Amino acid sequence: MGAKIEIRNLHASIEDQPILRGVNLTVEQGEIHALMGPNGSGKSTLANVLAGNPAFEVTEGEILFDGSNFMDLEPDERSRAGLFLAFQYPISIPGVTLANFLRQAINARMKAVDPDSEGISIPAFRRLLKEKMDYLGIDHKFAGRYLNEGFSGGEKKRAEVLQMATLEPKFAILDETDSGLDIDALRTVAEGVNKLVGPSLGVLVITHYQRILDYIKPDKVHIMFEGRIVESAGPELALHLEQAGYDWIREKYGTALETE
Ligand code: ADP
Ligand code: MG
């Protein structure tokens, strides 16, 4: 049986302001889940809490990874355990090529496991990188580019997908920004993710719009509203949202707490 992430009655605050108010969600390796919901409902907060962002305080509930407590782990330990958070790395590092960046990421991981590790050898890394780029249909020249310097939206996403492919996580969380990705970037992400999905990868796609779900087919769709998951169903739920919007969710689940 594959690994799973289990989120149970998760409450989290930022600056004493409760944002997550009892989230329950289980994602298994091999499954694709979509997390949708109006802006401000807490989707990105959930991604941050899963990644271990210290700005957010977990006040109640638990997160289990493979049955063991995930909350005691530092962010880098969570990444090493197999969690990958995409869409939050588009940093530009002057003078560092994408290949170098990826090699450093692999080496950091190997050294964390074994402090005496000398990291991956250059020939072994070249083989790995070539294999992943060929699989994803990425031009080899791309790895020689300086990280994010002059990258288009689509190229940034391509770099992230390549990073995901080389790190081989068990779970990937893709948080589409509220402004949304342009079509080129969207297709790049979706094609890459579709190539990487399989029995050993679980994916949580976080999105406000259903657009990305035209390309990435979720097994399950959840709607978050006011810090809770209020509806869960199959892919038809995303199509329904596309037509109906979120008004019915506000009517059905809106509380006096709502300020907007
Ligand atoms: P979503 O991703 O669903 O749009 P977020 O998780 O980004 O929602 O935000 C949920 C709520 O938390 C919003 O009301 C937002 O203003 C608040 N929030 C998020 N991040 C911060 C932060 N760093 N500081 C203060 N409030 C925040
Ligand atoms: Mg968000």
mmCIF file with all atom_site columns, C-alpha atoms in Angstrom, residues 114-237:
data_model
loop_
_atom_site.group_PDB
_atom_site.id
_atom_site.type_symbol
_atom_site.label_atom_id
_atom_site.label_alt_id
_atom_site.label_comp_id
_atom_site.label_asym_id
_atom_site.label_entity_id
_atom_site.label_seq_id
_atom_site.pdbx_PDB_ins_code
_atom_site.Cartn_x
_atom_site.Cartn_y
_atom_site.Cartn_z
_atom_site.occupancy
_atom_site.B_iso_or_equiv
_atom_site.pdbx_formal_charge
_atom_site.auth_seq_id
_atom_site.auth_comp_id
_atom_site.auth_asym_id
_atom_site.auth_atom_id
_atom_site.pdbx_PDB_model_num
ATOM 1   C CA . ASP A 1 114 ? 24.163  10.889 5.505   1.00 0.00 ? 114 ASP A CA 1
ATOM 2   C CA . PRO A 1 115 ? 26.444  13.745 6.587   1.00 0.00 ? 115 PRO A CA 1
ATOM 3   C CA . ASP A 1 116 ? 29.431  11.904 5.084   1.00 0.00 ? 116 ASP A CA 1
ATOM 4   C CA . SER A 1 117 ? 27.809  11.680 1.660   1.00 0.00 ? 117 SER A CA 1
ATOM 5   C CA . GLU A 1 118 ? 29.781  13.326 -1.103  1.00 0.00 ? 118 GLU A CA 1
ATOM 6   C CA . GLY A 1 119 ? 26.616  13.874 -3.056  1.00 0.00 ? 119 GLY A CA 1
ATOM 7   C CA . ILE A 1 120 ? 25.773  12.678 -6.519  1.00 0.00 ? 120 ILE A CA 1
ATOM 8   C CA . SER A 1 121 ? 28.706  12.381 -8.924  1.00 0.00 ? 121 SER A CA 1
ATOM 9   C CA . ILE A 1 122 ? 28.671  14.663 -11.934 1.00 0.00 ? 122 ILE A CA 1
ATOM 10  C CA . PRO A 1 123 ? 28.339  11.805 -14.454 1.00 0.00 ? 123 PRO A CA 1
ATOM 11  C CA . ALA A 1 124 ? 25.508  10.211 -12.438 1.00 0.00 ? 124 ALA A CA 1
ATOM 12  C CA . PHE A 1 125 ? 23.763  13.576 -12.186 1.00 0.00 ? 125 PHE A CA 1
ATOM 13  C CA . ARG A 1 126 ? 24.152  14.195 -15.923 1.00 0.00 ? 126 ARG A CA 1
ATOM 14  C CA . ARG A 1 127 ? 22.620  10.801 -16.643 1.00 0.00 ? 127 ARG A CA 1
ATOM 15  C CA . LEU A 1 128 ? 19.713  11.452 -14.277 1.00 0.00 ? 128 LEU A CA 1
ATOM 16  C CA . LEU A 1 129 ? 19.058  14.921 -15.655 1.00 0.00 ? 129 LEU A CA 1
ATOM 17  C CA . LYS A 1 130 ? 19.234  13.741 -19.263 1.00 0.00 ? 130 LYS A CA 1
ATOM 18  C CA . GLU A 1 131 ? 16.845  10.898 -18.536 1.00 0.00 ? 131 GLU A CA 1
ATOM 19  C CA . LYS A 1 132 ? 14.321  13.229 -16.868 1.00 0.00 ? 132 LYS A CA 1
ATOM 20  C CA . MET A 1 133 ? 14.582  15.881 -19.586 1.00 0.00 ? 133 MET A CA 1
ATOM 21  C CA . ASP A 1 134 ? 14.113  13.308 -22.321 1.00 0.00 ? 134 ASP A CA 1
ATOM 22  C CA . TYR A 1 135 ? 11.123  11.873 -20.523 1.00 0.00 ? 135 TYR A CA 1
ATOM 23  C CA . LEU A 1 136 ? 9.543   15.300 -20.121 1.00 0.00 ? 136 LEU A CA 1
ATOM 24  C CA . GLY A 1 137 ? 10.490  16.410 -23.629 1.00 0.00 ? 137 GLY A CA 1
ATOM 25  C CA . ILE A 1 138 ? 12.655  19.278 -22.399 1.00 0.00 ? 138 ILE A CA 1
ATOM 26  C CA . ASP A 1 139 ? 15.494  20.552 -24.569 1.00 0.00 ? 139 ASP A CA 1
ATOM 27  C CA . HIS A 1 140 ? 18.874  19.733 -22.905 1.00 0.00 ? 140 HIS A CA 1
ATOM 28  C CA . LYS A 1 141 ? 20.028  23.323 -23.386 1.00 0.00 ? 141 LYS A CA 1
ATOM 29  C CA . PHE A 1 142 ? 17.390  24.417 -20.885 1.00 0.00 ? 142 PHE A CA 1
ATOM 30  C CA . ALA A 1 143 ? 19.418  23.025 -17.945 1.00 0.00 ? 143 ALA A CA 1
ATOM 31  C CA . GLY A 1 144 ? 22.259  25.400 -18.794 1.00 0.00 ? 144 GLY A CA 1
ATOM 32  C CA . ARG A 1 145 ? 20.073  28.484 -18.379 1.00 0.00 ? 145 ARG A CA 1
ATOM 33  C CA . TYR A 1 146 ? 20.546  30.701 -15.346 1.00 0.00 ? 146 TYR A CA 1
ATOM 34  C CA . LEU A 1 147 ? 17.785  30.038 -12.860 1.00 0.00 ? 147 LEU A CA 1
ATOM 35  C CA . ASN A 1 148 ? 14.714  32.098 -13.667 1.00 0.00 ? 148 ASN A CA 1
ATOM 36  C CA . GLU A 1 149 ? 16.734  34.854 -15.309 1.00 0.00 ? 149 GLU A CA 1
ATOM 37  C CA . GLY A 1 150 ? 14.508  35.958 -18.122 1.00 0.00 ? 150 GLY A CA 1
ATOM 38  C CA . PHE A 1 151 ? 12.364  32.834 -17.801 1.00 0.00 ? 151 PHE A CA 1
ATOM 39  C CA . SER A 1 152 ? 8.901   33.136 -19.249 1.00 0.00 ? 152 SER A CA 1
ATOM 40  C CA . GLY A 1 153 ? 5.981   31.972 -17.108 1.00 0.00 ? 153 GLY A CA 1
ATOM 41  C CA . GLY A 1 154 ? 6.019   28.680 -18.998 1.00 0.00 ? 154 GLY A CA 1
ATOM 42  C CA . GLU A 1 155 ? 9.776   28.234 -18.514 1.00 0.00 ? 155 GLU A CA 1
ATOM 43  C CA . LYS A 1 156 ? 9.469   28.795 -14.770 1.00 0.00 ? 156 LYS A CA 1
ATOM 44  C CA . LYS A 1 157 ? 6.876   26.070 -14.641 1.00 0.00 ? 157 LYS A CA 1
ATOM 45  C CA . ARG A 1 158 ? 9.042   23.805 -16.802 1.00 0.00 ? 158 ARG A CA 1
ATOM 46  C CA . ALA A 1 159 ? 11.899  24.294 -14.329 1.00 0.00 ? 159 ALA A CA 1
ATOM 47  C CA . GLU A 1 160 ? 9.590   23.376 -11.455 1.00 0.00 ? 160 GLU A CA 1
ATOM 48  C CA . VAL A 1 161 ? 8.327   20.284 -13.197 1.00 0.00 ? 161 VAL A CA 1
ATOM 49  C CA . LEU A 1 162 ? 11.939  19.246 -13.858 1.00 0.00 ? 162 LEU A CA 1
ATOM 50  C CA . GLN A 1 163 ? 12.770  19.850 -10.207 1.00 0.00 ? 163 GLN A CA 1
ATOM 51  C CA . MET A 1 164 ? 9.826   17.708 -9.231  1.00 0.00 ? 164 MET A CA 1
ATOM 52  C CA . ALA A 1 165 ? 10.929  14.969 -11.638 1.00 0.00 ? 165 ALA A CA 1
ATOM 53  C CA . THR A 1 166 ? 14.479  14.887 -10.255 1.00 0.00 ? 166 THR A CA 1
ATOM 54  C CA . LEU A 1 167 ? 13.438  14.955 -6.585  1.00 0.00 ? 167 LEU A CA 1
ATOM 55  C CA . GLU A 1 168 ? 10.804  12.227 -7.104  1.00 0.00 ? 168 GLU A CA 1
ATOM 56  C CA . PRO A 1 169 ? 8.435   13.266 -4.284  1.00 0.00 ? 169 PRO A CA 1
ATOM 57  C CA . LYS A 1 170 ? 5.627   11.067 -2.989  1.00 0.00 ? 170 LYS A CA 1
ATOM 58  C CA . PHE A 1 171 ? 3.275   14.030 -2.875  1.00 0.00 ? 171 PHE A CA 1
ATOM 59  C CA . ALA A 1 172 ? 3.220   17.273 -4.791  1.00 0.00 ? 172 ALA A CA 1
ATOM 60  C CA . ILE A 1 173 ? 1.146   20.303 -3.905  1.00 0.00 ? 173 ILE A CA 1
ATOM 61  C CA . LEU A 1 174 ? 0.629   22.673 -6.810  1.00 0.00 ? 174 LEU A CA 1
ATOM 62  C CA . ASP A 1 175 ? -0.764  26.011 -5.696  1.00 0.00 ? 175 ASP A CA 1
ATOM 63  C CA . GLU A 1 176 ? -1.901  28.036 -8.658  1.00 0.00 ? 176 GLU A CA 1
ATOM 64  C CA . THR A 1 177 ? -1.620  31.709 -7.820  1.00 0.00 ? 177 THR A CA 1
ATOM 65  C CA . ASP A 1 178 ? -4.826  33.711 -7.712  1.00 0.00 ? 178 ASP A CA 1
ATOM 66  C CA . SER A 1 179 ? -3.875  35.639 -10.807 1.00 0.00 ? 179 SER A CA 1
ATOM 67  C CA . GLY A 1 180 ? -3.667  32.301 -12.566 1.00 0.00 ? 180 GLY A CA 1
ATOM 68  C CA . LEU A 1 181 ? -1.074  31.016 -14.970 1.00 0.00 ? 181 LEU A CA 1
ATOM 69  C CA . ASP A 1 182 ? -1.026  31.969 -18.594 1.00 0.00 ? 182 ASP A CA 1
ATOM 70  C CA . ILE A 1 183 ? -2.074  29.243 -21.008 1.00 0.00 ? 183 ILE A CA 1
ATOM 71  C CA . ASP A 1 184 ? 1.503   28.381 -21.973 1.00 0.00 ? 184 ASP A CA 1
ATOM 72  C CA . ALA A 1 185 ? 2.479   27.941 -18.318 1.00 0.00 ? 185 ALA A CA 1
ATOM 73  C CA . LEU A 1 186 ? -0.696  26.030 -17.576 1.00 0.00 ? 186 LEU A CA 1
ATOM 74  C CA . ARG A 1 187 ? -0.107  23.551 -20.386 1.00 0.00 ? 187 ARG A CA 1
ATOM 75  C CA . THR A 1 188 ? 3.520   23.082 -19.379 1.00 0.00 ? 188 THR A CA 1
ATOM 76  C CA . VAL A 1 189 ? 2.577   22.283 -15.809 1.00 0.00 ? 189 VAL A CA 1
ATOM 77  C CA . ALA A 1 190 ? -0.259  20.019 -16.819 1.00 0.00 ? 190 ALA A CA 1
ATOM 78  C CA . GLU A 1 191 ? 1.742   18.049 -19.388 1.00 0.00 ? 191 GLU A CA 1
ATOM 79  C CA . GLY A 1 192 ? 4.605   17.598 -16.925 1.00 0.00 ? 192 GLY A CA 1
ATOM 80  C CA . VAL A 1 193 ? 2.347   16.585 -14.076 1.00 0.00 ? 193 VAL A CA 1
ATOM 81  C CA . ASN A 1 194 ? 0.473   14.159 -16.295 1.00 0.00 ? 194 ASN A CA 1
ATOM 82  C CA . LYS A 1 195 ? 3.765   12.486 -17.210 1.00 0.00 ? 195 LYS A CA 1
ATOM 83  C CA . LEU A 1 196 ? 4.819   12.243 -13.574 1.00 0.00 ? 196 LEU A CA 1
ATOM 84  C CA . VAL A 1 197 ? 1.565   10.990 -12.097 1.00 0.00 ? 197 VAL A CA 1
ATOM 85  C CA . GLY A 1 198 ? 1.401   7.310  -11.397 1.00 0.00 ? 198 GLY A CA 1
ATOM 86  C CA . PRO A 1 199 ? 1.105   4.943  -8.473  1.00 0.00 ? 199 PRO A CA 1
ATOM 87  C CA . SER A 1 200 ? 4.007   6.570  -6.623  1.00 0.00 ? 200 SER A CA 1
ATOM 88  C CA . LEU A 1 201 ? 2.839   10.191 -6.801  1.00 0.00 ? 201 LEU A CA 1
ATOM 89  C CA . GLY A 1 202 ? -0.089  11.858 -5.073  1.00 0.00 ? 202 GLY A CA 1
ATOM 90  C CA . VAL A 1 203 ? -1.026  15.356 -6.225  1.00 0.00 ? 203 VAL A CA 1
ATOM 91  C CA . LEU A 1 204 ? -3.029  18.129 -4.620  1.00 0.00 ? 204 LEU A CA 1
ATOM 92  C CA . VAL A 1 205 ? -3.835  20.789 -7.218  1.00 0.00 ? 205 VAL A CA 1
ATOM 93  C CA . ILE A 1 206 ? -4.964  24.010 -5.583  1.00 0.00 ? 206 ILE A CA 1
ATOM 94  C CA . THR A 1 207 ? -6.854  26.317 -7.861  1.00 0.00 ? 207 THR A CA 1
ATOM 95  C CA . HIS A 1 208 ? -9.501  28.996 -7.819  1.00 0.00 ? 208 HIS A CA 1
ATOM 96  C CA . TYR A 1 209 ? -10.453 28.414 -11.437 1.00 0.00 ? 209 TYR A CA 1
ATOM 97  C CA . GLN A 1 210 ? -11.374 25.102 -12.977 1.00 0.00 ? 210 GLN A CA 1
ATOM 98  C CA . ARG A 1 211 ? -9.218  25.884 -16.061 1.00 0.00 ? 211 ARG A CA 1
ATOM 99  C CA . ILE A 1 212 ? -6.179  23.814 -15.053 1.00 0.00 ? 212 ILE A CA 1
ATOM 100 C CA . LEU A 1 213 ? -8.524  20.866 -14.513 1.00 0.00 ? 213 LEU A CA 1
ATOM 101 C CA . ASP A 1 214 ? -9.182  20.780 -18.259 1.00 0.00 ? 214 ASP A CA 1
ATOM 102 C CA . TYR A 1 215 ? -5.621  19.442 -18.466 1.00 0.00 ? 215 TYR A CA 1
ATOM 103 C CA . ILE A 1 216 ? -5.066  17.657 -15.164 1.00 0.00 ? 216 ILE A CA 1
ATOM 104 C CA . LYS A 1 217 ? -7.878  15.227 -14.433 1.00 0.00 ? 217 LYS A CA 1
ATOM 105 C CA . PRO A 1 218 ? -8.576  14.972 -10.718 1.00 0.00 ? 218 PRO A CA 1
ATOM 106 C CA . ASP A 1 219 ? -9.938  11.844 -9.051  1.00 0.00 ? 219 ASP A CA 1
ATOM 107 C CA . LYS A 1 220 ? -11.553 13.959 -6.361  1.00 0.00 ? 220 LYS A CA 1
ATOM 108 C CA . VAL A 1 221 ? -12.544 17.605 -6.066  1.00 0.00 ? 221 VAL A CA 1
ATOM 109 C CA . HIS A 1 222 ? -12.928 19.447 -2.765  1.00 0.00 ? 222 HIS A CA 1
ATOM 110 C CA . ILE A 1 223 ? -14.287 22.908 -2.086  1.00 0.00 ? 223 ILE A CA 1
ATOM 111 C CA . MET A 1 224 ? -12.816 24.928 0.728   1.00 0.00 ? 224 MET A CA 1
ATOM 112 C CA . PHE A 1 225 ? -14.857 27.704 2.251   1.00 0.00 ? 225 PHE A CA 1
ATOM 113 C CA . GLU A 1 226 ? -14.092 29.753 5.360   1.00 0.00 ? 226 GLU A CA 1
ATOM 114 C CA . GLY A 1 227 ? -11.311 27.418 6.391   1.00 0.00 ? 227 GLY A CA 1
ATOM 115 C CA . ARG A 1 228 ? -13.151 24.129 6.010   1.00 0.00 ? 228 ARG A CA 1
ATOM 116 C CA . ILE A 1 229 ? -13.725 21.631 3.238   1.00 0.00 ? 229 ILE A CA 1
ATOM 117 C CA . VAL A 1 230 ? -17.460 21.884 2.715   1.00 0.00 ? 230 VAL A CA 1
ATOM 118 C CA . GLU A 1 231 ? -17.990 19.695 -0.365  1.00 0.00 ? 231 GLU A CA 1
ATOM 119 C CA . SER A 1 232 ? -16.107 16.716 -1.813  1.00 0.00 ? 232 SER A CA 1
ATOM 120 C CA . ALA A 1 233 ? -17.041 14.835 -4.963  1.00 0.00 ? 233 ALA A CA 1
ATOM 121 C CA . GLY A 1 234 ? -15.700 13.607 -8.287  1.00 0.00 ? 234 GLY A CA 1
ATOM 122 C CA . PRO A 1 235 ? -14.521 15.706 -11.265 1.00 0.00 ? 235 PRO A CA 1
ATOM 123 C CA . GLU A 1 236 ? -18.120 16.709 -12.014 1.00 0.00 ? 236 GLU A CA 1
ATOM 124 C CA . LEU A 1 237 ? -17.960 19.089 -9.050  1.00 0.00 ? 237 LEU A CA 1
#
